[in-house]
């Protein structure tokens, strides 16, 4: 989670012989502080999938950090502290969920007014009720509110104070906002989705899938992270944004500048690693055109040539190479023939694009 100063707050589970520990660190300017132990060693509930027992973290608009995690038979524990300060071991207590003994898969979102919203599955490890609970002025507002059924929920509050949630169910990924739920994607949902709002106010959802469908309707098995963007109350078709080497749920966060940050796990030689990417929304306002360039740009944007509102990307780009299809004539090109011609070369170029 990111605070208003751009400092990243990270929390994770460390397994050891004596049980599990909840560790926390702050990262900024290319360095991370020495991890501090928030809880443990304690035996956390066994999880049917890795992310179920993972702790949740959020920072609200007053730069207060909250962390929540499963605490054995006591349900969900949580703690809060100022983002600029180190947490203390005596700050933890339990969320009042006596009527939901199997609550888990918790996630948190901070709000601009200084409160927090907790979302959780009432039957951790299987499909249960997706419920929310608010933390206001230092206390929880019971009882929890049910917003749907499924598992592995995520939640985020946007810049206008609207609550958004997403979770997995048998039919795929469910998106919920303002009391309305929809299942807009056929791509399988097998891990917790990530949610974030970009600098243009659009919601992004990313999730791991173990199969994809191409434009011809053919399904193939692949480990992929896909993303969709809400555009004028419609969701764009999911696009592949990463190809992890295993099942890897993504985490999304938006900075105060609207830049999106995504992290996921990869298996590097002899150790696990965290992969990281950022996404800046395309904006050409700082690149004015003049003369013939403006004339060509205005013509290209006419409805005759493309749908209204589509972006014509003219800035922050440069010419790289020219590809011929299906294959170049060997007399004029050093590129060897491939089964898909120029499309193979373009695919290789896209994989290395930043």
CSV table of C-alpha atoms in Angstrom, one decimal:
chain,number,residue,atom,x,y,z
A,1,UNK,CA,0.0,0.0,0.0
A,2,UNK,CA,1.2,3.5,-0.8
A,3,UNK,CA,0.9,6.6,1.5
A,4,UNK,CA,0.6,10.2,0.3
A,5,UNK,CA,4.4,10.6,0.4
A,6,UNK,CA,4.9,7.7,-2.0
A,7,UNK,CA,6.3,5.4,0.6
A,8,UNK,CA,5.3,1.7,0.0
A,9,UNK,CA,4.1,-0.3,3.0
A,10,UNK,CA,4.6,-4.1,2.7
A,11,UNK,CA,3.3,-6.9,4.8
A,12,UNK,CA,3.8,-10.7,4.4
A,13,UNK,CA,3.8,-14.1,6.1
A,14,UNK,CA,7.0,-15.8,7.0
A,15,UNK,CA,6.8,-19.5,7.7
A,16,UNK,CA,9.1,-21.2,10.2
A,17,UNK,CA,9.5,-24.2,12.5
A,18,UNK,CA,7.7,-22.4,15.3
A,19,UNK,CA,4.8,-21.2,13.2
A,20,UNK,CA,4.0,-18.2,11.0
A,21,UNK,CA,5.0,-14.6,11.6
A,22,UNK,CA,3.5,-11.5,10.1
A,23,UNK,CA,6.3,-9.2,9.0
A,24,UNK,CA,6.1,-5.5,7.9
A,25,UNK,CA,8.5,-3.1,6.2
A,26,UNK,CA,8.5,0.4,4.6
A,27,UNK,CA,10.2,1.0,1.2
A,28,UNK,CA,11.2,4.2,-0.4
A,29,UNK,CA,13.9,5.7,-2.6
A,30,UNK,CA,15.1,2.2,-3.6
A,31,UNK,CA,15.5,0.9,-0.1
A,32,UNK,CA,13.4,-1.0,2.4
A,33,UNK,CA,13.6,-0.9,6.2
A,34,UNK,CA,14.5,-3.9,8.3
A,35,UNK,CA,11.3,-6.0,8.6
A,36,UNK,CA,9.4,-5.7,11.9
A,37,UNK,CA,7.3,-8.5,13.4
A,38,UNK,CA,3.6,-7.7,13.9
A,39,UNK,CA,2.5,-11.1,15.1
A,40,UNK,CA,3.7,-14.6,15.8
A,41,UNK,CA,5.1,-17.1,15.7
A,42,UNK,CA,1.5,-18.4,15.7
A,43,UNK,CA,-0.2,-21.3,13.8
A,44,UNK,CA,-2.3,-19.5,11.2
A,45,UNK,CA,-5.3,-21.4,9.8
A,46,UNK,CA,-4.4,-23.9,7.1
A,47,UNK,CA,-5.3,-22.5,3.6
A,48,UNK,CA,-6.5,-24.4,0.6
A,49,UNK,CA,-4.6,-21.9,-1.5
A,50,UNK,CA,-1.6,-19.7,-0.7
A,51,UNK,CA,-3.2,-16.3,-0.7
A,52,UNK,CA,-6.0,-17.2,1.7
A,53,UNK,CA,-3.9,-16.8,4.9
A,54,UNK,CA,-2.1,-13.7,3.6
A,55,UNK,CA,-2.4,-10.5,5.6
A,56,UNK,CA,-4.1,-7.4,4.2
A,57,UNK,CA,-2.8,-3.8,4.3
A,58,UNK,CA,-4.2,-0.4,3.5
A,59,UNK,CA,-3.4,3.3,4.1
A,60,UNK,CA,-6.2,5.8,4.4
A,61,UNK,CA,-6.4,9.5,3.5
A,62,UNK,CA,-5.0,10.5,6.9
A,63,UNK,CA,-1.9,8.4,6.3
A,64,UNK,CA,-2.9,5.8,8.9
A,65,UNK,CA,-1.8,2.2,8.1
A,66,UNK,CA,-4.0,-0.8,8.9
A,67,UNK,CA,-3.0,-4.4,8.7
A,68,UNK,CA,-5.4,-7.4,9.2
A,69,UNK,CA,-4.7,-11.1,9.3
A,70,UNK,CA,-6.2,-14.4,10.4
A,71,UNK,CA,-5.6,-15.1,14.1
A,72,UNK,CA,-6.4,-18.8,14.6
A,73,UNK,CA,-9.6,-19.4,16.6
A,74,UNK,CA,-9.9,-15.7,17.4
A,75,UNK,CA,-10.9,-14.8,13.9
A,76,UNK,CA,-9.3,-11.7,12.3
A,77,UNK,CA,-6.7,-9.5,14.1
A,78,UNK,CA,-5.8,-6.0,13.1
A,79,UNK,CA,-3.6,-3.1,14.0
A,80,UNK,CA,-3.2,0.6,13.1
A,81,UNK,CA,-0.5,3.1,13.3
A,82,UNK,CA,0.7,6.4,11.6
A,83,UNK,CA,2.4,5.8,8.3
A,84,UNK,CA,5.4,7.9,9.3
A,85,UNK,CA,6.0,5.9,12.5
A,86,UNK,CA,6.9,2.3,13.3
A,87,UNK,CA,4.2,-0.1,14.6
A,88,UNK,CA,4.3,-1.3,18.2
A,89,UNK,CA,3.6,-4.8,19.3
A,90,UNK,CA,0.8,-3.8,21.7
A,91,UNK,CA,-1.4,-2.2,19.0
A,92,UNK,CA,-3.3,-5.3,17.8
A,93,UNK,CA,-6.9,-6.4,18.7
A,94,UNK,CA,-9.6,-8.5,17.1
A,95,UNK,CA,-12.3,-7.6,14.6
A,96,UNK,CA,-15.8,-8.1,16.2
A,97,UNK,CA,-16.9,-11.1,14.1
A,98,UNK,CA,-18.1,-13.5,16.7
A,99,UNK,CA,-21.0,-14.6,14.5
A,100,UNK,CA,-18.6,-15.4,11.6
A,101,UNK,CA,-16.1,-17.8,13.0
A,102,UNK,CA,-14.7,-18.9,9.6
A,103,UNK,CA,-14.1,-15.4,8.3
A,104,UNK,CA,-11.0,-15.0,6.2
A,105,UNK,CA,-9.6,-14.0,2.8
A,106,UNK,CA,-9.7,-10.5,4.2
A,107,UNK,CA,-8.7,-7.3,2.2
A,108,UNK,CA,-8.7,-3.7,3.3
A,109,UNK,CA,-9.2,-0.3,1.6
A,110,UNK,CA,-8.5,3.1,3.1
A,111,UNK,CA,-10.8,6.0,2.5
A,112,UNK,CA,-10.1,9.7,2.0
A,113,UNK,CA,-11.9,10.7,5.1
A,114,UNK,CA,-9.7,8.6,7.4
A,115,UNK,CA,-11.8,5.4,7.7
A,116,UNK,CA,-11.2,1.8,6.4
A,117,UNK,CA,-13.4,-0.8,4.8
A,118,UNK,CA,-12.8,-4.5,5.3
A,119,UNK,CA,-14.1,-7.2,3.0
A,120,UNK,CA,-13.9,-10.9,3.7
A,121,UNK,CA,-15.3,-14.3,2.9
A,122,UNK,CA,-17.6,-15.7,5.6
A,123,UNK,CA,-16.4,-19.2,4.9
A,124,UNK,CA,-12.7,-19.0,4.3
A,125,UNK,CA,-11.3,-21.6,1.9
A,126,UNK,CA,-14.6,-22.2,0.1
A,127,UNK,CA,-17.5,-20.2,-1.5
A,128,UNK,CA,-19.2,-18.1,1.2
A,129,UNK,CA,-20.9,-14.8,1.7
A,130,UNK,CA,-18.8,-11.8,0.7
A,131,UNK,CA,-19.2,-9.2,3.5
A,132,UNK,CA,-18.0,-5.7,4.3
A,133,UNK,CA,-17.4,-3.9,7.5
A,134,UNK,CA,-16.4,-0.3,8.1
A,135,UNK,CA,-13.9,1.1,10.6
A,136,UNK,CA,-14.7,4.7,11.6
A,137,UNK,CA,-13.2,6.8,14.3
A,138,UNK,CA,-11.3,3.9,15.8
A,139,UNK,CA,-14.1,1.3,16.0
A,140,UNK,CA,-15.9,-1.2,13.7
A,141,UNK,CA,-19.5,-0.5,12.7
A,142,UNK,CA,-21.3,-3.8,13.1
A,143,UNK,CA,-23.0,-5.8,11.7
A,144,UNK,CA,-21.2,-6.7,8.5
A,145,UNK,CA,-23.1,-6.1,5.2
A,146,UNK,CA,-23.4,-9.0,2.6
A,147,UNK,CA,-22.7,-7.9,-1.0
A,148,UNK,CA,-22.6,-11.3,-2.8
A,149,UNK,CA,-21.3,-14.9,-2.7
A,150,UNK,CA,-18.0,-16.3,-3.8
A,151,UNK,CA,-14.4,-16.3,-2.6
A,152,UNK,CA,-11.1,-14.3,-2.7
A,153,UNK,CA,-12.6,-10.8,-2.6
A,154,UNK,CA,-10.8,-7.5,-3.2
A,155,UNK,CA,-12.1,-4.0,-2.4
A,156,UNK,CA,-11.1,-0.4,-3.2
A,157,UNK,CA,-12.6,3.0,-2.5
A,158,UNK,CA,-12.3,5.4,-5.5
A,159,UNK,CA,-11.5,9.1,-5.5
A,160,UNK,CA,-15.2,10.0,-5.3
A,161,UNK,CA,-15.9,7.8,-2.3
A,162,UNK,CA,-17.6,5.0,-4.3
A,163,UNK,CA,-16.9,1.5,-3.1
A,164,UNK,CA,-15.8,-1.2,-5.7
A,165,UNK,CA,-15.3,-4.9,-5.1
A,166,UNK,CA,-14.4,-7.9,-7.1
A,167,UNK,CA,-14.2,-11.6,-6.3
A,168,UNK,CA,-14.2,-15.1,-7.9
A,169,UNK,CA,-17.2,-17.4,-8.3
A,170,UNK,CA,-17.9,-20.5,-10.4
A,171,UNK,CA,-19.0,-18.4,-13.4
A,172,UNK,CA,-15.9,-16.2,-13.4
A,173,UNK,CA,-14.9,-12.9,-12.0
A,174,UNK,CA,-17.6,-10.8,-10.3
A,175,UNK,CA,-17.4,-7.0,-10.2
A,176,UNK,CA,-19.6,-5.1,-7.7
A,177,UNK,CA,-20.2,-1.3,-7.2
A,178,UNK,CA,-23.0,0.8,-5.8
A,179,UNK,CA,-25.0,-2.3,-4.8
A,180,UNK,CA,-24.9,-3.8,-8.3
A,181,UNK,CA,-22.9,-7.0,-9.2
A,182,UNK,CA,-22.1,-8.2,-12.7
A,183,UNK,CA,-20.0,-11.0,-14.3
A,184,UNK,CA,-18.6,-9.4,-17.4
A,185,UNK,CA,-15.9,-11.8,-18.3
A,186,UNK,CA,-15.8,-15.4,-19.5
A,187,UNK,CA,-12.1,-15.8,-18.6
A,188,UNK,CA,-11.7,-18.1,-15.6
A,189,UNK,CA,-11.1,-16.5,-12.2
A,190,UNK,CA,-8.8,-18.7,-10.1
A,191,UNK,CA,-7.1,-16.2,-7.8
A,192,UNK,CA,-7.8,-13.0,-5.9
A,193,UNK,CA,-8.2,-10.1,-8.4
A,194,UNK,CA,-6.6,-6.7,-8.1
A,195,UNK,CA,-8.5,-3.5,-8.3
A,196,UNK,CA,-7.3,0.1,-8.8
A,197,UNK,CA,-8.4,3.5,-10.3
A,198,UNK,CA,-6.2,5.3,-12.7
A,199,UNK,CA,-5.6,9.0,-13.2
A,200,UNK,CA,-8.5,9.3,-15.6
A,201,UNK,CA,-11.0,7.9,-13.1
A,202,UNK,CA,-11.3,4.5,-14.8
A,203,UNK,CA,-11.3,1.3,-12.8
A,204,UNK,CA,-8.8,-1.5,-13.7
A,205,UNK,CA,-9.2,-5.1,-12.7
A,206,UNK,CA,-6.4,-7.7,-13.1
A,207,UNK,CA,-6.5,-11.4,-12.2
A,208,UNK,CA,-4.6,-14.7,-12.9
A,209,UNK,CA,-6.2,-17.2,-15.3
A,210,UNK,CA,-5.0,-20.7,-16.3
A,211,UNK,CA,-6.5,-20.5,-19.8
A,212,UNK,CA,-7.2,-17.9,-22.4
A,213,UNK,CA,-9.5,-17.6,-25.4
A,214,UNK,CA,-8.2,-16.1,-28.7
A,215,UNK,CA,-10.1,-14.0,-31.2
A,216,UNK,CA,-11.3,-17.1,-33.0
A,217,UNK,CA,-12.9,-18.5,-29.8
A,218,UNK,CA,-10.2,-21.2,-29.3
A,219,UNK,CA,-9.2,-21.9,-25.7
A,220,UNK,CA,-5.7,-22.8,-24.6
A,221,UNK,CA,-4.0,-23.5,-21.3
A,222,UNK,CA,-1.6,-20.8,-20.2
A,223,UNK,CA,-0.5,-19.1,-17.0
A,224,UNK,CA,-1.4,-15.5,-17.6
A,225,UNK,CA,-2.3,-12.3,-15.8
A,226,UNK,CA,-5.1,-10.4,-17.6
A,227,UNK,CA,-6.4,-6.9,-17.2
A,228,UNK,CA,-9.6,-5.2,-18.2
A,229,UNK,CA,-10.5,-1.5,-18.0
A,230,UNK,CA,-13.9,0.0,-17.3
A,231,UNK,CA,-14.7,2.4,-20.1
A,232,UNK,CA,-18.1,4.3,-20.1
A,233,UNK,CA,-19.7,1.7,-17.9
A,234,UNK,CA,-18.5,-1.1,-20.1
A,235,UNK,CA,-15.5,-3.4,-19.6
A,236,UNK,CA,-13.0,-3.8,-22.3
A,237,UNK,CA,-12.1,-7.4,-23.4
A,238,UNK,CA,-9.3,-8.8,-21.1
A,239,UNK,CA,-5.8,-8.4,-22.3
A,240,UNK,CA,-2.7,-10.3,-21.3
A,241,UNK,CA,-0.4,-8.1,-19.2
A,242,UNK,CA,2.0,-10.7,-17.8
A,243,UNK,CA,3.0,-14.4,-18.3
A,244,UNK,CA,4.1,-15.7,-14.9
A,245,UNK,CA,5.7,-19.1,-14.7
A,246,UNK,CA,3.1,-20.4,-12.2
A,247,UNK,CA,-0.3,-19.4,-10.6
A,248,UNK,CA,0.4,-15.9,-9.4
A,249,UNK,CA,-2.4,-13.5,-8.2
A,250,UNK,CA,-1.5,-9.9,-9.0
A,251,UNK,CA,-1.7,-7.0,-6.5
A,252,UNK,CA,-2.7,-3.5,-7.8
A,253,UNK,CA,-2.2,-0.1,-6.2
A,254,UNK,CA,-2.6,3.4,-7.5
A,255,UNK,CA,-0.3,6.2,-6.4
A,256,UNK,CA,-1.4,9.7,-5.6
A,257,UNK,CA,-0.2,10.7,-9.1
A,258,UNK,CA,-2.6,8.1,-10.7
A,259,UNK,CA,0.2,5.8,-11.8
A,260,UNK,CA,-0.8,2.2,-11.4
A,261,UNK,CA,1.6,-0.3,-9.8
A,262,UNK,CA,1.3,-4.1,-10.1
A,263,UNK,CA,3.2,-6.8,-8.4
A,264,UNK,CA,3.2,-10.6,-8.7
A,265,UNK,CA,5.4,-13.6,-7.9
A,266,UNK,CA,7.9,-15.4,-10.2
A,267,UNK,CA,10.1,-18.4,-9.7
A,268,UNK,CA,13.7,-17.3,-10.2
A,269,UNK,CA,16.6,-19.8,-10.1
A,270,UNK,CA,17.0,-21.1,-6.6
A,271,UNK,CA,14.5,-18.6,-5.1
A,272,UNK,CA,11.2,-16.9,-5.5
A,273,UNK,CA,11.0,-13.3,-6.7
A,274,UNK,CA,8.5,-10.5,-6.9
A,275,UNK,CA,7.9,-9.0,-10.3
A,276,UNK,CA,6.8,-5.4,-10.6
A,277,UNK,CA,5.4,-3.1,-13.3
A,278,UNK,CA,3.9,0.3,-13.6
A,279,UNK,CA,1.3,1.8,-16.0
A,280,UNK,CA,1.1,5.5,-16.8
A,281,UNK,CA,-2.1,6.6,-18.6
A,282,UNK,CA,-1.4,7.8,-22.1
A,283,UNK,CA,-1.6,11.6,-22.4
A,284,UNK,CA,-0.4,13.7,-25.3
A,285,UNK,CA,-1.5,17.1,-23.8
A,286,UNK,CA,2.2,18.0,-23.2
A,287,UNK,CA,3.1,17.3,-26.9
A,288,UNK,CA,1.4,20.0,-29.0
A,289,UNK,CA,1.2,19.7,-32.8
A,290,UNK,CA,1.5,22.4,-35.4
A,291,UNK,CA,1.2,22.8,-39.1
A,292,UNK,CA,0.8,19.8,-41.3
A,293,UNK,CA,1.1,17.4,-38.3
A,294,UNK,CA,-2.0,18.9,-36.8
A,295,UNK,CA,-3.9,18.7,-40.1
A,296,UNK,CA,-3.1,15.0,-40.5
A,297,UNK,CA,-3.9,14.3,-36.8
A,298,UNK,CA,-7.3,15.9,-37.1
A,299,UNK,CA,-8.1,14.0,-40.3
A,300,UNK,CA,-7.1,10.7,-38.7
A,301,UNK,CA,-9.4,11.3,-35.7
A,302,UNK,CA,-12.5,11.7,-37.9
A,303,UNK,CA,-15.3,9.2,-37.4
A,304,UNK,CA,-14.8,8.0,-40.9
A,305,UNK,CA,-11.6,6.3,-40.0
A,306,UNK,CA,-12.0,5.1,-36.4
A,307,UNK,CA,-14.6,5.0,-33.6
A,308,UNK,CA,-15.2,8.3,-31.8
A,309,UNK,CA,-13.0,8.8,-28.7
A,310,UNK,CA,-10.3,6.4,-29.8
A,311,UNK,CA,-6.8,7.6,-29.1
A,312,UNK,CA,-4.4,8.2,-31.9
A,313,UNK,CA,-1.0,7.6,-30.3
A,314,UNK,CA,1.4,10.2,-31.7
A,315,UNK,CA,3.6,11.1,-28.8
A,316,UNK,CA,6.3,9.2,-26.8
A,317,UNK,CA,6.8,6.9,-29.7
A,318,UNK,CA,9.5,6.4,-32.4
A,319,UNK,CA,10.0,4.3,-35.5
A,320,UNK,CA,11.7,1.0,-34.8
A,321,UNK,CA,11.5,-1.2,-37.9
A,322,UNK,CA,9.3,-2.1,-40.8
A,323,UNK,CA,7.9,-5.6,-41.0
A,324,UNK,CA,6.6,-7.3,-44.2
A,325,UNK,CA,4.1,-10.1,-44.2
A,326,UNK,CA,3.8,-12.9,-44.6
A,327,UNK,CA,7.6,-13.1,-44.9
A,328,UNK,CA,10.2,-10.7,-46.2
A,329,UNK,CA,12.0,-11.5,-49.4
A,330,UNK,CA,15.5,-12.8,-48.3
A,331,UNK,CA,17.0,-10.6,-50.9
A,332,UNK,CA,15.9,-7.5,-49.0
A,333,UNK,CA,15.8,-8.6,-45.4
A,334,UNK,CA,18.0,-10.2,-42.8
A,335,UNK,CA,15.0,-11.6,-40.9
A,336,UNK,CA,14.6,-15.4,-41.5
A,337,UNK,CA,11.2,-16.7,-42.5
A,338,UNK,CA,8.9,-17.9,-39.7
A,339,UNK,CA,5.6,-19.7,-39.6
A,340,UNK,CA,3.6,-16.5,-39.0
A,341,UNK,CA,5.9,-14.1,-40.8
A,342,UNK,CA,5.9,-10.5,-39.6
A,343,UNK,CA,3.5,-11.3,-36.8
A,344,UNK,CA,6.2,-13.4,-35.1
A,345,UNK,CA,8.6,-10.6,-35.2
A,346,UNK,CA,6.1,-8.1,-33.9
A,347,UNK,CA,5.2,-10.5,-31.1
A,348,UNK,CA,8.9,-10.7,-30.1
A,349,UNK,CA,9.1,-6.9,-30.2
A,350,UNK,CA,6.0,-6.5,-28.0
A,351,UNK,CA,7.4,-8.9,-25.3
A,352,UNK,CA,10.4,-6.5,-24.8
A,353,UNK,CA,8.3,-3.3,-24.9
A,354,UNK,CA,8.4,-1.0,-21.9
